PDB file of C-alpha atoms in Angstrom:
ATOM      1  CA  GLY A  56     161.698 220.552  21.384  1.00  0.00           C
ATOM      2  CA  GLU A  57     160.815 217.919  23.923  1.00  0.00           C
ATOM      3  CA  SER A  58     159.374 214.701  22.610  1.00  0.00           C
ATOM      4  CA  VAL A  59     158.752 211.241  23.940  1.00  0.00           C
ATOM      5  CA  GLY A  60     158.038 208.643  21.293  1.00  0.00           C
ATOM      6  CA  LEU A  61     157.701 204.933  20.815  1.00  0.00           C
ATOM      7  CA  HIS A  62     159.350 202.555  18.364  1.00  0.00           C
ATOM      8  CA  LEU A  63     156.322 200.372  17.567  1.00  0.00           C
ATOM      9  CA  PRO A  64     152.647 201.243  17.448  1.00  0.00           C
ATOM     10  CA  THR A  65     151.424 197.662  18.108  1.00  0.00           C
ATOM     11  CA  LEU A  66     152.850 194.579  19.774  1.00  0.00           C
ATOM     12  CA  SER A  67     151.331 191.083  19.754  1.00  0.00           C
ATOM     13  CA  VAL A  68     152.493 188.671  22.427  1.00  0.00           C
ATOM     14  CA  GLN A  69     151.511 185.125  23.276  1.00  0.00           C
ATOM     15  CA  GLU A  70     149.809 184.746  26.628  1.00  0.00           C
ATOM     16  CA  GLY A  71     152.387 183.709  29.201  1.00  0.00           C
ATOM     17  CA  ASP A  72     155.323 185.180  27.310  1.00  0.00           C
ATOM     18  CA  ASN A  73     157.199 188.291  28.373  1.00  0.00           C
ATOM     19  CA  SER A  74     156.406 191.617  26.690  1.00  0.00           C
ATOM     20  CA  ILE A  75     158.908 194.362  26.025  1.00  0.00           C
ATOM     21  CA  ILE A  76     157.704 197.817  25.060  1.00  0.00           C
ATOM     22  CA  ASN A  77     160.305 200.358  23.999  1.00  0.00           C
ATOM     23  CA  CYS A  78     160.389 204.127  24.099  1.00  0.00           C
ATOM     24  CA  ALA A  79     162.845 206.822  23.020  1.00  0.00           C
ATOM     25  CA  TYR A  80     163.039 210.309  24.421  1.00  0.00           C
ATOM     26  CA  SER A  81     164.826 213.357  23.104  1.00  0.00           C
ATOM     27  CA  ASN A  82     165.277 215.663  26.098  1.00  0.00           C
ATOM     28  CA  SER A  83     168.548 214.701  27.755  1.00  0.00           C
ATOM     29  CA  ALA A  84     167.638 216.903  30.740  1.00  0.00           C
ATOM     30  CA  SER A  85     164.631 214.704  31.577  1.00  0.00           C
ATOM     31  CA  ASP A  86     165.034 213.161  34.994  1.00  0.00           C
ATOM     32  CA  TYR A  87     161.783 211.371  35.762  1.00  0.00           C
ATOM     33  CA  PHE A  88     159.896 208.902  33.589  1.00  0.00           C
ATOM     34  CA  ILE A  89     156.613 207.089  34.038  1.00  0.00           C
ATOM     35  CA  TRP A  90     154.882 204.218  32.288  1.00  0.00           C
ATOM     36  CA  TYR A  91     151.098 204.346  32.018  1.00  0.00           C
ATOM     37  CA  LYS A  92     148.548 201.727  30.982  1.00  0.00           C
ATOM     38  CA  GLN A  93     145.341 202.859  29.326  1.00  0.00           C
ATOM     39  CA  GLU A  94     142.464 200.464  28.814  1.00  0.00           C
ATOM     40  CA  SER A  95     139.635 201.250  26.449  1.00  0.00           C
ATOM     41  CA  GLY A  96     137.291 203.893  27.846  1.00  0.00           C
ATOM     42  CA  LYS A  97     139.494 204.630  30.826  1.00  0.00           C
ATOM     43  CA  GLY A  98     142.076 207.188  31.789  1.00  0.00           C
ATOM     44  CA  PRO A  99     145.794 206.369  31.973  1.00  0.00           C
ATOM     45  CA  GLN A 100     146.803 204.340  35.004  1.00  0.00           C
ATOM     46  CA  PHE A 101     150.234 204.632  36.618  1.00  0.00           C
ATOM     47  CA  ILE A 102     152.296 201.436  36.336  1.00  0.00           C
ATOM     48  CA  ILE A 103     155.823 202.254  37.373  1.00  0.00           C
ATOM     49  CA  ASP A 104     158.238 205.163  37.384  1.00  0.00           C
ATOM     50  CA  ILE A 105     161.983 205.655  37.329  1.00  0.00           C
ATOM     51  CA  ARG A 106     164.289 208.554  38.029  1.00  0.00           C
ATOM     52  CA  SER A 107     167.373 209.313  36.017  1.00  0.00           C
ATOM     53  CA  ASN A 108     169.717 208.300  38.835  1.00  0.00           C
ATOM     54  CA  MET A 109     168.574 204.699  38.364  1.00  0.00           C
ATOM     55  CA  ASP A 110     168.856 202.340  35.408  1.00  0.00           C
ATOM     56  CA  LYS A 111     166.400 199.693  36.527  1.00  0.00           C
ATOM     57  CA  ARG A 112     163.341 199.474  38.718  1.00  0.00           C
ATOM     58  CA  GLN A 113     161.124 196.497  39.406  1.00  0.00           C
ATOM     59  CA  GLY A 114     157.517 196.238  40.387  1.00  0.00           C
ATOM     60  CA  GLN A 115     155.054 193.408  40.448  1.00  0.00           C
ATOM     61  CA  ARG A 116     155.577 191.607  37.105  1.00  0.00           C
ATOM     62  CA  VAL A 117     156.917 194.819  35.561  1.00  0.00           C
ATOM     63  CA  THR A 118     160.421 196.143  35.154  1.00  0.00           C
ATOM     64  CA  VAL A 119     161.476 199.475  33.708  1.00  0.00           C
ATOM     65  CA  LEU A 120     164.947 199.925  32.237  1.00  0.00           C
ATOM     66  CA  LEU A 121     166.486 203.315  31.536  1.00  0.00           C
ATOM     67  CA  ASN A 122     169.485 203.814  29.262  1.00  0.00           C
ATOM     68  CA  LYS A 123     170.450 207.470  29.494  1.00  0.00           C
ATOM     69  CA  THR A 124     173.319 207.099  27.040  1.00  0.00           C
ATOM     70  CA  VAL A 125     170.961 206.378  24.156  1.00  0.00           C
ATOM     71  CA  LYS A 126     167.904 208.025  25.738  1.00  0.00           C
ATOM     72  CA  HIS A 127     165.871 204.859  25.757  1.00  0.00           C
ATOM     73  CA  LEU A 128     163.282 203.376  28.122  1.00  0.00           C
ATOM     74  CA  SER A 129     161.712 199.970  28.112  1.00  0.00           C
ATOM     75  CA  LEU A 130     158.876 198.339  29.991  1.00  0.00           C
ATOM     76  CA  GLN A 131     159.052 194.603  30.524  1.00  0.00           C
ATOM     77  CA  ILE A 132     155.939 192.699  31.547  1.00  0.00           C
ATOM     78  CA  ALA A 133     156.543 189.166  32.776  1.00  0.00           C
ATOM     79  CA  ALA A 134     154.137 186.316  32.014  1.00  0.00           C
ATOM     80  CA  THR A 135     151.760 188.487  30.008  1.00  0.00           C
ATOM     81  CA  GLN A 136     148.100 187.963  30.829  1.00  0.00           C
ATOM     82  CA  PRO A 137     144.889 188.838  28.955  1.00  0.00           C
ATOM     83  CA  GLY A 138     144.317 191.677  31.422  1.00  0.00           C
ATOM     84  CA  ASP A 139     147.502 193.303  30.179  1.00  0.00           C
ATOM     85  CA  SER A 140     145.811 194.177  26.882  1.00  0.00           C
ATOM     86  CA  ALA A 141     145.905 197.953  26.696  1.00  0.00           C
ATOM     87  CA  VAL A 142     147.791 200.888  25.244  1.00  0.00           C
ATOM     88  CA  TYR A 143     151.028 201.642  27.063  1.00  0.00           C
ATOM     89  CA  PHE A 144     152.522 205.117  27.182  1.00  0.00           C
ATOM     90  CA  CYS A 145     155.910 206.187  28.316  1.00  0.00           C
ATOM     91  CA  ALA A 146     155.857 209.693  29.690  1.00  0.00           C
ATOM     92  CA  GLU A 147     158.187 212.319  31.012  1.00  0.00           C
ATOM     93  CA  ASN A 148     157.200 214.121  34.181  1.00  0.00           C
ATOM     94  CA  GLY A 149     157.828 217.759  33.413  1.00  0.00           C
ATOM     95  CA  ARG A 150     157.769 220.704  35.744  1.00  0.00           C
ATOM     96  CA  ASP A 151     154.004 220.868  36.014  1.00  0.00           C
ATOM     97  CA  LYS A 152     152.758 218.464  33.385  1.00  0.00           C
ATOM     98  CA  ILE A 153     153.212 214.964  32.059  1.00  0.00           C
ATOM     99  CA  ILE A 154     154.465 214.714  28.492  1.00  0.00           C
ATOM    100  CA  PHE A 155     153.144 211.545  26.879  1.00  0.00           C
ATOM    101  CA  GLY A 156     154.411 209.618  23.900  1.00  0.00           C
ATOM    102  CA  LYS A 157     152.077 208.223  21.246  1.00  0.00           C
ATOM    103  CA  GLY A 158     151.531 204.792  22.817  1.00  0.00           C
ATOM    104  CA  THR A 159     151.957 201.112  21.963  1.00  0.00           C
ATOM    105  CA  ARG A 160     148.939 198.838  21.785  1.00  0.00           C
ATOM    106  CA  LEU A 161     149.634 195.453  23.374  1.00  0.00           C
ATOM    107  CA  HIS A 162     147.641 192.494  21.964  1.00  0.00           C
ATOM    108  CA  ILE A 163     147.631 189.228  23.869  1.00  0.00           C
ATOM    109  CA  LEU A 164     147.344 186.130  21.699  1.00  0.00           C
ATOM    110  CA  PRO A 165     145.615 183.102  23.256  1.00  0.00           C
TER     111      PRO A 165
ATOM    112  CA  GLY B 249     137.918 205.581  48.000  1.00  0.00           C
ATOM    113  CA  ALA B 250     136.396 207.507  45.117  1.00  0.00           C
ATOM    114  CA  GLY B 251     138.657 208.356  42.245  1.00  0.00           C
ATOM    115  CA  VAL B 252     138.535 211.267  39.827  1.00  0.00           C
ATOM    116  CA  SER B 253     135.151 211.531  38.170  1.00  0.00           C
ATOM    117  CA  GLN B 254     134.202 213.387  35.014  1.00  0.00           C
ATOM    118  CA  SER B 255     130.875 214.291  33.492  1.00  0.00           C
ATOM    119  CA  PRO B 256     129.406 213.888  31.045  1.00  0.00           C
ATOM    120  CA  ARG B 257     131.204 210.787  29.809  1.00  0.00           C
ATOM    121  CA  TYR B 258     130.073 211.494  26.252  1.00  0.00           C
ATOM    122  CA  LYS B 259     129.080 214.755  24.630  1.00  0.00           C
ATOM    123  CA  VAL B 260     127.968 215.407  21.079  1.00  0.00           C
ATOM    124  CA  ALA B 261     127.914 219.043  20.051  1.00  0.00           C
ATOM    125  CA  LYS B 262     127.063 220.765  16.802  1.00  0.00           C
ATOM    126  CA  ARG B 263     129.795 222.949  15.423  1.00  0.00           C
ATOM    127  CA  GLY B 264     129.530 226.382  16.959  1.00  0.00           C
ATOM    128  CA  GLN B 265     127.935 225.260  20.211  1.00  0.00           C
ATOM    129  CA  ASP B 266     129.510 225.870  23.604  1.00  0.00           C
ATOM    130  CA  VAL B 267     130.259 222.927  25.902  1.00  0.00           C
ATOM    131  CA  ALA B 268     131.204 222.591  29.567  1.00  0.00           C
ATOM    132  CA  LEU B 269     133.040 219.562  30.909  1.00  0.00           C
ATOM    133  CA  ARG B 270     133.186 218.860  34.622  1.00  0.00           C
ATOM    134  CA  CYS B 271     135.899 217.274  36.734  1.00  0.00           C
ATOM    135  CA  ASP B 272     135.555 216.166  40.361  1.00  0.00           C
ATOM    136  CA  PRO B 273     139.053 215.501  41.693  1.00  0.00           C
ATOM    137  CA  ILE B 274     139.974 213.241  44.571  1.00  0.00           C
ATOM    138  CA  SER B 275     139.109 214.964  47.829  1.00  0.00           C
ATOM    139  CA  GLY B 276     142.071 216.825  49.275  1.00  0.00           C
ATOM    140  CA  HIS B 277     144.062 216.910  46.062  1.00  0.00           C
ATOM    141  CA  VAL B 278     145.589 220.320  45.588  1.00  0.00           C
ATOM    142  CA  SER B 279     146.707 219.927  41.983  1.00  0.00           C
ATOM    143  CA  LEU B 280     144.355 219.472  39.043  1.00  0.00           C
ATOM    144  CA  PHE B 281     145.266 218.999  35.405  1.00  0.00           C
ATOM    145  CA  TRP B 282     143.389 218.878  32.108  1.00  0.00           C
ATOM    146  CA  TYR B 283     144.646 216.940  29.088  1.00  0.00           C
ATOM    147  CA  GLN B 284     143.317 216.488  25.551  1.00  0.00           C
ATOM    148  CA  GLN B 285     143.673 213.097  23.879  1.00  0.00           C
ATOM    149  CA  ALA B 286     143.057 212.836  20.146  1.00  0.00           C
ATOM    150  CA  LEU B 287     142.220 209.430  18.693  1.00  0.00           C
ATOM    151  CA  GLY B 288     145.281 207.194  18.590  1.00  0.00           C
ATOM    152  CA  GLN B 289     147.483 209.731  20.343  1.00  0.00           C
ATOM    153  CA  GLY B 290     148.832 210.256  23.815  1.00  0.00           C
ATOM    154  CA  PRO B 291     147.228 212.823  26.096  1.00  0.00           C
ATOM    155  CA  GLU B 292     148.452 216.390  25.678  1.00  0.00           C
ATOM    156  CA  PHE B 293     148.604 218.875  28.518  1.00  0.00           C
ATOM    157  CA  LEU B 294     146.123 221.737  28.491  1.00  0.00           C
ATOM    158  CA  THR B 295     146.235 223.463  31.858  1.00  0.00           C
ATOM    159  CA  TYR B 296     147.112 223.087  35.552  1.00  0.00           C
ATOM    160  CA  PHE B 297     145.596 224.403  38.781  1.00  0.00           C
ATOM    161  CA  GLN B 298     146.994 224.553  42.250  1.00  0.00           C
ATOM    162  CA  ASN B 299     143.943 225.016  44.432  1.00  0.00           C
ATOM    163  CA  GLU B 300     141.944 227.744  42.679  1.00  0.00           C
ATOM    164  CA  ALA B 301     144.937 229.306  40.954  1.00  0.00           C
ATOM    165  CA  GLN B 302     145.515 228.474  37.298  1.00  0.00           C
ATOM    166  CA  LEU B 303     149.293 228.356  37.222  1.00  0.00           C
ATOM    167  CA  ASP B 304     149.846 227.098  33.691  1.00  0.00           C
ATOM    168  CA  LYS B 305     147.522 227.373  30.719  1.00  0.00           C
ATOM    169  CA  SER B 306     150.170 227.096  28.060  1.00  0.00           C
ATOM    170  CA  GLY B 307     148.548 224.039  26.476  1.00  0.00           C
ATOM    171  CA  LEU B 308     145.149 225.573  25.761  1.00  0.00           C
ATOM    172  CA  PRO B 309     144.934 225.523  21.944  1.00  0.00           C
ATOM    173  CA  SER B 310     142.994 228.745  21.498  1.00  0.00           C
ATOM    174  CA  ASP B 311     141.133 231.445  23.358  1.00  0.00           C
ATOM    175  CA  ARG B 312     137.972 229.401  22.826  1.00  0.00           C
ATOM    176  CA  PHE B 313     139.179 227.143  25.641  1.00  0.00           C
ATOM    177  CA  PHE B 314     138.702 228.286  29.208  1.00  0.00           C
ATOM    178  CA  ALA B 315     139.125 226.426  32.491  1.00  0.00           C
ATOM    179  CA  GLU B 316     138.221 227.361  36.018  1.00  0.00           C
ATOM    180  CA  ARG B 317     138.357 225.947  39.526  1.00  0.00           C
ATOM    181  CA  PRO B 318     136.743 228.684  41.599  1.00  0.00           C
ATOM    182  CA  GLU B 319     136.708 226.951  44.983  1.00  0.00           C
ATOM    183  CA  GLY B 320     139.805 224.859  44.568  1.00  0.00           C
ATOM    184  CA  SER B 321     137.883 221.617  44.111  1.00  0.00           C
ATOM    185  CA  VAL B 322     135.611 220.949  41.119  1.00  0.00           C
ATOM    186  CA  SER B 323     136.909 222.217  37.802  1.00  0.00           C
ATOM    187  CA  THR B 324     135.134 223.020  34.563  1.00  0.00           C
ATOM    188  CA  LEU B 325     136.665 223.105  31.109  1.00  0.00           C
ATOM    189  CA  LYS B 326     134.626 225.232  28.743  1.00  0.00           C
ATOM    190  CA  ILE B 327     134.981 225.254  24.987  1.00  0.00           C
ATOM    191  CA  GLN B 328     133.239 228.024  23.112  1.00  0.00           C
ATOM    192  CA  ARG B 329     132.111 227.844  19.481  1.00  0.00           C
ATOM    193  CA  THR B 330     133.245 224.231  19.140  1.00  0.00           C
ATOM    194  CA  GLN B 331     135.020 223.165  15.964  1.00  0.00           C
ATOM    195  CA  GLN B 332     135.455 219.687  14.506  1.00  0.00           C
ATOM    196  CA  GLU B 333     139.119 219.674  15.492  1.00  0.00           C
ATOM    197  CA  ASP B 334     138.012 219.918  19.128  1.00  0.00           C
ATOM    198  CA  SER B 335     136.720 216.329  18.920  1.00  0.00           C
ATOM    199  CA  ALA B 336     138.803 214.349  21.415  1.00  0.00           C
ATOM    200  CA  VAL B 337     138.751 212.790  24.854  1.00  0.00           C
ATOM    201  CA  TYR B 338     139.295 215.350  27.587  1.00  0.00           C
ATOM    202  CA  LEU B 339     141.015 213.893  30.614  1.00  0.00           C
ATOM    203  CA  CYS B 340     141.213 215.359  34.069  1.00  0.00           C
ATOM    204  CA  ALA B 341     143.827 214.315  36.608  1.00  0.00           C
ATOM    205  CA  SER B 342     144.473 215.284  40.204  1.00  0.00           C
ATOM    206  CA  SER B 343     147.324 214.844  42.616  1.00  0.00           C
ATOM    207  CA  PHE B 344     147.992 215.550  46.270  1.00  0.00           C
ATOM    208  CA  HIS B 345     150.751 217.882  45.208  1.00  0.00           C
ATOM    209  CA  ILE B 346     152.421 218.834  41.928  1.00  0.00           C
ATOM    210  CA  ALA B 347     155.300 216.414  42.548  1.00  0.00           C
ATOM    211  CA  TYR B 348     153.082 213.454  43.398  1.00  0.00           C
ATOM    212  CA  GLU B 349     151.437 210.823  41.205  1.00  0.00           C
ATOM    213  CA  GLN B 350     148.588 212.069  39.024  1.00  0.00           C
ATOM    214  CA  TYR B 351     145.349 210.089  39.108  1.00  0.00           C
ATOM    215  CA  PHE B 352     143.292 210.267  35.934  1.00  0.00           C
ATOM    216  CA  GLY B 353     139.558 210.278  35.477  1.00  0.00           C
ATOM    217  CA  PRO B 354     137.828 208.259  32.732  1.00  0.00           C
ATOM    218  CA  GLY B 355     137.598 211.245  30.419  1.00  0.00           C
ATOM    219  CA  THR B 356     134.824 212.944  28.478  1.00  0.00           C
ATOM    220  CA  ARG B 357     134.606 212.012  24.814  1.00  0.00           C
ATOM    221  CA  LEU B 358     133.582 215.102  22.854  1.00  0.00           C
ATOM    222  CA  THR B 359     132.369 214.694  19.302  1.00  0.00           C
ATOM    223  CA  VAL B 360     131.712 217.836  17.284  1.00  0.00           C
ATOM    224  CA  THR B 361     129.505 217.299  14.235  1.00  0.00           C
TER     225      THR B 361
END
């Protein structure tokens, strides 16, 4: 069945360094992916999305890379800041629902 | 402008009690979604409305779960005869249209004792 999962449950990064969060998906028919950030006590917040006809998309301090050959997504956060501490989910936008992976918790070290 | 709001933010229920969780979507948003998020997991889809029509309820875990959106705006998720496994955060999201970005509310944390 469909599944979107993550390689690592937690990631610790020094403040100011770049963070890379990885995600694997299993449905080769998936054509639209989203990264969400979820802070404690809040709902998921949209960060950036990418469609399957692209392999890279950049936002403000964030970049998403899509490798369809190996069914892999990554989220890169440049110059990680304390406010980036959160759980990050990759998700597939299905027909009428979002299918979330399990999440990676990002810890920022001072 | 105002985002998606949910109430109550926290609910403690004794096993066997019925609960009702409310979602106020962003004004003008046609699509409304409910998700269940267990501790340490990603949200899982429960059900989807387009206006007042419930077009997909494939994610509802049992017939104890019922959702409605009678006037195409506010939605209520009702859980009857709550069980411990129902303990989770229930998230509501809305979007202008099914194909557009979903905006999530803060969730209701339900604890069944």
